[in-house]
Short mmCIF file of N, CA and C in Angstrom, two decimals:
data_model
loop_
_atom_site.label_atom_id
_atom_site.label_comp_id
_atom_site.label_asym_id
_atom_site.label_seq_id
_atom_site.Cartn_x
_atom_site.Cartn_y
_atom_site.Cartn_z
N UNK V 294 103.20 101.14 170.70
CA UNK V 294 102.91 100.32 169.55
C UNK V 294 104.16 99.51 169.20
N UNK V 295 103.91 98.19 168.87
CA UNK V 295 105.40 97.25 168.64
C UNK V 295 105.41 97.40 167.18
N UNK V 296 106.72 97.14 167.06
CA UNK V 296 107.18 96.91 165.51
C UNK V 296 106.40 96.43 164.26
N UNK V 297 105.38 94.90 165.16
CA UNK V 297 105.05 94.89 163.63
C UNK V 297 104.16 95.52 163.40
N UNK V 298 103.21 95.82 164.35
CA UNK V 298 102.11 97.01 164.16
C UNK V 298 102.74 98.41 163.40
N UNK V 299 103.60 98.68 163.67
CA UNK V 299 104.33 100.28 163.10
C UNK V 299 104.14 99.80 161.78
N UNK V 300 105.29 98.81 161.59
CA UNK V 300 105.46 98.44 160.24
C UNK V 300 104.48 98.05 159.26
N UNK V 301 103.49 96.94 159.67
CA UNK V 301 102.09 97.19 159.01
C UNK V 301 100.88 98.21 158.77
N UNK V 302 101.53 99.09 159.64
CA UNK V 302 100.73 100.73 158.83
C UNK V 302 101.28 101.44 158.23
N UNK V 303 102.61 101.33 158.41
CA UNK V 303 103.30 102.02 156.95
C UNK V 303 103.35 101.16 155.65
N UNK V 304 102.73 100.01 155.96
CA UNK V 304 103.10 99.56 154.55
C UNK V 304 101.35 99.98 153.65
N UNK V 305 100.45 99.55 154.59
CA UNK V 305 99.34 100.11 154.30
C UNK V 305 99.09 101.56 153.89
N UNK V 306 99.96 102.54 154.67
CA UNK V 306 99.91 103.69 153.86
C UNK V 306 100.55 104.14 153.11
N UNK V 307 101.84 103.10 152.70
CA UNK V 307 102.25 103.46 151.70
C UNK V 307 101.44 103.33 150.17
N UNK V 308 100.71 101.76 150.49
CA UNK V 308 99.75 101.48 149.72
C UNK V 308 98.92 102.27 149.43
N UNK V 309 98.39 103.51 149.99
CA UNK V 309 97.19 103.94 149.95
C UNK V 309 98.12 105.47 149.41
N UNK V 310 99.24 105.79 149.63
CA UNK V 310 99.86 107.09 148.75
C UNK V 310 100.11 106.11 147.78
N UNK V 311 100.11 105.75 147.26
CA UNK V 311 100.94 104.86 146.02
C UNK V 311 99.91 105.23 145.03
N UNK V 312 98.41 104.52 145.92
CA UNK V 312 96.93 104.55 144.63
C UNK V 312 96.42 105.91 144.27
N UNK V 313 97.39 107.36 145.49
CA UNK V 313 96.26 108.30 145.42
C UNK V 313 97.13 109.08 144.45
N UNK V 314 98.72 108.27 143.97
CA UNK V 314 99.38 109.20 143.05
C UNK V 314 98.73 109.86 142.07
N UNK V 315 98.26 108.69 140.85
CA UNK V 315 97.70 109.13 140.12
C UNK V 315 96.66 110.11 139.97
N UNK V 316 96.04 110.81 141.10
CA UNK V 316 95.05 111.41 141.00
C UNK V 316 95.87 112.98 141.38
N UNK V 317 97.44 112.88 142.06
CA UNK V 317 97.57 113.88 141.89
C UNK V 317 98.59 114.02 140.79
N UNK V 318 98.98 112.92 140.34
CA UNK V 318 99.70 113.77 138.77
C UNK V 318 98.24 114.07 137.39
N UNK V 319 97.30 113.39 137.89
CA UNK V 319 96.20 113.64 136.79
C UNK V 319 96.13 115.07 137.01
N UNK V 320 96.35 115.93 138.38
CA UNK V 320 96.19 117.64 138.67
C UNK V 320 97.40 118.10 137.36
N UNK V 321 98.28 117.38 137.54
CA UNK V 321 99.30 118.65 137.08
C UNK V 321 99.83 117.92 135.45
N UNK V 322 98.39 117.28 135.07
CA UNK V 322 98.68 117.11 133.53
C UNK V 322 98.60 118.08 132.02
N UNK V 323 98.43 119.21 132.92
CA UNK V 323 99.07 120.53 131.99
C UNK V 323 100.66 120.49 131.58
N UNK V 324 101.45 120.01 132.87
CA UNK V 324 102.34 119.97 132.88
C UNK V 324 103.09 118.63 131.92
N UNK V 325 104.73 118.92 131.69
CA UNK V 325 105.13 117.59 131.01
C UNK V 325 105.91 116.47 132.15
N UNK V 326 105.81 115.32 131.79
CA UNK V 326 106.52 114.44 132.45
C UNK V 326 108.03 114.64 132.93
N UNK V 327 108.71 115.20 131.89
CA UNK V 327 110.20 115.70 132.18
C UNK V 327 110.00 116.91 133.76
N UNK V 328 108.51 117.98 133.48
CA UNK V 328 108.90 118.92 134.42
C UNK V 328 108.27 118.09 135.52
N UNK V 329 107.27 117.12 135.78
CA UNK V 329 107.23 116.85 137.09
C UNK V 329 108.12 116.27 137.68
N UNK V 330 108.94 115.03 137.08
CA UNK V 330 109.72 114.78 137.20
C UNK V 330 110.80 115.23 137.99
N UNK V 331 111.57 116.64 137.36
CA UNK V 331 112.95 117.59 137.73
C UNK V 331 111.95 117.98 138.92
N UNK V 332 110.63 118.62 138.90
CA UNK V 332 110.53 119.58 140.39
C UNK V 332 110.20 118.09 141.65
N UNK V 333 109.87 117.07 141.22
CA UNK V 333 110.68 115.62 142.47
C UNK V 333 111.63 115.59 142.72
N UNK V 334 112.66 115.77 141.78
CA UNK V 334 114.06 115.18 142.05
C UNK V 334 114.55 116.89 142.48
N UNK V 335 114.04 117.38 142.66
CA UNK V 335 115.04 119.00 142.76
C UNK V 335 113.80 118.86 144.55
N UNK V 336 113.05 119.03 144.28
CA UNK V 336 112.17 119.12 146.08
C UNK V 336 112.58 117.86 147.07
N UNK V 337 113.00 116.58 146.29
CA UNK V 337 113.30 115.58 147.03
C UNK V 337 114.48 116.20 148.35
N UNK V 338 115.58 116.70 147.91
CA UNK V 338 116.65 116.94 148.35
C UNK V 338 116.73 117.22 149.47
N UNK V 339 116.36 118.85 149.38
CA UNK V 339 115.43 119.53 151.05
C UNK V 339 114.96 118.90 151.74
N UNK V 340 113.77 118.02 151.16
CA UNK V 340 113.32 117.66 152.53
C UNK V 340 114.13 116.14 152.93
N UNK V 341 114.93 115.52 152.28
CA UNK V 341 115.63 114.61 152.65
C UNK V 341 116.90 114.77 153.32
N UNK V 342 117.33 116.29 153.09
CA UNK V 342 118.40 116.96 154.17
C UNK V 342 117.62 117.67 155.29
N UNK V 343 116.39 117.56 155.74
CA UNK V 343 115.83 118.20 156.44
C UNK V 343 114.99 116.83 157.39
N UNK V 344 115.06 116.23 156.88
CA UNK V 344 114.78 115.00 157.47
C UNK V 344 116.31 114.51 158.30
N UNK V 345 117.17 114.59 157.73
CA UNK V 345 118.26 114.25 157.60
C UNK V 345 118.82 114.87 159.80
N UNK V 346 118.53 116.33 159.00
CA UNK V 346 119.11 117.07 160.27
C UNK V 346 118.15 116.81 161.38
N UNK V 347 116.64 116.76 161.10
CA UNK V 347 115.56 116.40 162.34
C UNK V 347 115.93 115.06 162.94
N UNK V 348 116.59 114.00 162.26
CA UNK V 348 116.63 112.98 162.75
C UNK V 348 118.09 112.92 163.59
N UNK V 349 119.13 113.84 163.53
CA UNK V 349 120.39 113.80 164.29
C UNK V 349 120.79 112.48 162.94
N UNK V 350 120.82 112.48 161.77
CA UNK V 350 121.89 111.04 161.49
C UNK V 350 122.48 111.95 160.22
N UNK V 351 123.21 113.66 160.88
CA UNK V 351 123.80 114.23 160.16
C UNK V 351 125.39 113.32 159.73
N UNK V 352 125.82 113.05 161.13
CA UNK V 352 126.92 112.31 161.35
C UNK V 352 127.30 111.00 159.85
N UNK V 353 126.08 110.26 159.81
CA UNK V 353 126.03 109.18 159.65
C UNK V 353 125.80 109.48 158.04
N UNK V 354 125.21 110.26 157.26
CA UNK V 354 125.19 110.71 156.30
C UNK V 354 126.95 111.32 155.49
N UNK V 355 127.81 111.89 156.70
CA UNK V 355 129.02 112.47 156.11
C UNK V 355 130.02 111.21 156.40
N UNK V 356 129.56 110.03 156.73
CA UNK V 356 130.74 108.83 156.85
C UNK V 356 130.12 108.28 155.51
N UNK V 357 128.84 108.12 155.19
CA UNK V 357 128.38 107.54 154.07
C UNK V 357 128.72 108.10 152.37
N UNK V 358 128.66 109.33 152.76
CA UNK V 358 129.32 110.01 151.61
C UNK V 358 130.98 109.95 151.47
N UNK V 359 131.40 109.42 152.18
CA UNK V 359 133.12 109.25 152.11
C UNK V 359 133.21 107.89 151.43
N UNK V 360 132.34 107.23 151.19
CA UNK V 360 132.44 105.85 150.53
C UNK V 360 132.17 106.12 149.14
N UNK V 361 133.67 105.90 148.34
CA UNK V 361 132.82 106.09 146.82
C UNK V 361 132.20 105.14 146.24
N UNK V 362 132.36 103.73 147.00
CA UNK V 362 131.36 102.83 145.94
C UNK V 362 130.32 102.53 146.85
N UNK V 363 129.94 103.41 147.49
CA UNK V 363 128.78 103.07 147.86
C UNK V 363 128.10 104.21 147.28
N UNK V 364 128.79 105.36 147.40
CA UNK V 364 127.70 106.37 146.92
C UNK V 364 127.80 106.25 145.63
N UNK V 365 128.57 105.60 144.91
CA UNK V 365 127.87 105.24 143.55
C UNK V 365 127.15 104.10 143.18
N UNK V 366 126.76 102.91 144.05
CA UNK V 366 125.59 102.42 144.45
C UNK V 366 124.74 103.50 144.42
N UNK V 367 124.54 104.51 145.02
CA UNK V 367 122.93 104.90 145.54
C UNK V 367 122.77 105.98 144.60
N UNK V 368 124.06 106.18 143.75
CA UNK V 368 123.32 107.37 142.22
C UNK V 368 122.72 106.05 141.39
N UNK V 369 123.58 104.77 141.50
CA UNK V 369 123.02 103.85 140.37
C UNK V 369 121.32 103.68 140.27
N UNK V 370 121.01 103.55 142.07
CA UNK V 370 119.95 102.92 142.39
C UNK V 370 118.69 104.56 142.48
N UNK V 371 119.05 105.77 142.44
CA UNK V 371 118.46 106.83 142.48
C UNK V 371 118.15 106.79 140.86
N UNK V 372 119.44 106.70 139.97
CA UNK V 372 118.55 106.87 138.17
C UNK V 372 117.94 105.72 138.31
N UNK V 373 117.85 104.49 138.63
CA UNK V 373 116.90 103.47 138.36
C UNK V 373 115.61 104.19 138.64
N UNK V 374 115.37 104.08 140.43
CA UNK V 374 114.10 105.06 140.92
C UNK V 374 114.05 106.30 139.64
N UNK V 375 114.60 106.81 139.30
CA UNK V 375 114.21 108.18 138.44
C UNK V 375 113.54 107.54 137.35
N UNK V 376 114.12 106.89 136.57
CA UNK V 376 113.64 106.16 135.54
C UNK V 376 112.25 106.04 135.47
N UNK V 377 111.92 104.68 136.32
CA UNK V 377 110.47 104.11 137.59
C UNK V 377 109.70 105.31 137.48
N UNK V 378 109.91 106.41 137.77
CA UNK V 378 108.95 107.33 138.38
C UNK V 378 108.59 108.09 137.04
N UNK V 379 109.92 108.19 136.49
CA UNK V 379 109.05 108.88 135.38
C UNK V 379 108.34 108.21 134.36
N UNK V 380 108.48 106.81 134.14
CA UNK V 380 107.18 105.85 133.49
C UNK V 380 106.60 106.03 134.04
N UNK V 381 106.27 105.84 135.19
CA UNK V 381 104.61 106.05 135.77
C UNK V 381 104.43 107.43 136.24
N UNK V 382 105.00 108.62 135.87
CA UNK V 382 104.02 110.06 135.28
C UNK V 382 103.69 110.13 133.92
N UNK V 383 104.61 109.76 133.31
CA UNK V 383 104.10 109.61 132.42
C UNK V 383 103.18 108.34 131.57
N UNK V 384 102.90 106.97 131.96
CA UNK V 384 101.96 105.95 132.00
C UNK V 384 100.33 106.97 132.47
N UNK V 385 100.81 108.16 133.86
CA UNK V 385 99.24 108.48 134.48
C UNK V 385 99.19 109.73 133.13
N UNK V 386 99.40 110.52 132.57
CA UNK V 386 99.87 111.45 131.58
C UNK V 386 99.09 111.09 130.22
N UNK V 387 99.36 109.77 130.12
CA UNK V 387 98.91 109.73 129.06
C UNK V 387 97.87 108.35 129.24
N UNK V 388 97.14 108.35 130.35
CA UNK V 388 95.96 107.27 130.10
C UNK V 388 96.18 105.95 130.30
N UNK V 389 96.78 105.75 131.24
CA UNK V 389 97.86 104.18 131.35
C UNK V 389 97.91 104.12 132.36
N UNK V 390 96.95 104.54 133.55
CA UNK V 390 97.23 104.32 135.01
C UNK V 390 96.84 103.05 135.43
N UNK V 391 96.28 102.01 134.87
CA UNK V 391 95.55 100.36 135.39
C UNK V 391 96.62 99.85 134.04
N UNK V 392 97.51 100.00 133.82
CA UNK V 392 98.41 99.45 132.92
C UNK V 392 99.87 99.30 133.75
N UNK V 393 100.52 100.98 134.41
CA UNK V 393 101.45 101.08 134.97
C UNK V 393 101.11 100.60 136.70
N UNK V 394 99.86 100.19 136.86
CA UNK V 394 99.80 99.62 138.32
C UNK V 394 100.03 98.48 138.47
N UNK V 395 99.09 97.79 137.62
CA UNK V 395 99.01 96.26 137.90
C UNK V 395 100.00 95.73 136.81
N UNK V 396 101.01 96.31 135.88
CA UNK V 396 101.94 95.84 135.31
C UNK V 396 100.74 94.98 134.52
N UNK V 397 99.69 95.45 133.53
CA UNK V 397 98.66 94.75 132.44
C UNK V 397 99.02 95.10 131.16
N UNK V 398 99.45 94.18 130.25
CA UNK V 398 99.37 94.78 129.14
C UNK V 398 98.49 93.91 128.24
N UNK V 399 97.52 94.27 127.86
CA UNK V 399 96.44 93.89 126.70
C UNK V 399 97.13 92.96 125.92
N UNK V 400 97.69 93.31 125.16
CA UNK V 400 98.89 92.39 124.06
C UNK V 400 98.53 90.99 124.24
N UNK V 401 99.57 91.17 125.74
CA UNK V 401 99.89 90.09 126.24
C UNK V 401 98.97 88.87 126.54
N UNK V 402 97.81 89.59 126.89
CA UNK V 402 96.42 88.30 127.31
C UNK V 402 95.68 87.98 125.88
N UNK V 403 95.79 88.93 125.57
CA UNK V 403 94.81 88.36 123.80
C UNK V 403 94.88 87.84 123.10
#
C-alpha cells in the first residue's frame, strides 16, 4: 500500500474514533471530567513508552529529552491538548456534543 493510501485511512479513521468518542465518554458519565481526564493523561504514558520501545525509537526519545526547549515546547503543547480534551469531556458530560464538534454556538446564529 503507498503512502497516500496509508495516510488516507488513517485520517478516515481517525475521523471515525473522533465521532465514536462521545459515545464512549457518554459510558463513563457517572464519572467527573477532572477523573476522566487524569486516568488519559496517567494511561497515556504506558502505552506511549510502550509504543515507544516496540518501535526501537528508544534512542531517539533520550536525545529528545536532552533538549530543554524543546521539551518545554511539548509540555506547552501537551497542557494545550489537556486543556482541548477536557472541554470536550466535559462539552459530551454535560449535553454539548453537536456544539463541541462542529464548533456551533446558538448565540452566535440568532
Amino acid at each position: 500500500m503507498n503512502d497516500a493510501r496509508r495516510g488516507g485511512l488513517y485520517g478516515v479513521a481517525a475521523y471515525v474514533l473522533w465521532g465514536l468518542f462521545p459515545l464512549y465518554f457518554r459510558l463513563l458519565e457517572s464519572s467527573s471530567t477532572l477523573e476522566i481526564l487524569l486516568q488519559r493523561l496517567l494511561w497515556t504514558l504506558p502505552v506511549c513508552l510502550l509504543v515507544v520501545a516496540a518501535t526501537g525509537a528508544a534512542d531517539r526519545l533520550r536525545a529528545l529529552l536532552r533538549r530543554g526547549r524543546r521539551v518545554s515546547a511539548l509540555a506547552g503543547a501537551a497542557a494545550v491538548l489537556a486543556v482541548n480534551s477536557g472541554c470536550y469531556v466535559y462539552a459530551v458530560n454535560t449535553d454539548r456534543v453537536i456544539e463541541a464538534s462542529l464548533d456551533y454556538s446558538p448565540k452566535a446564529h440568532a
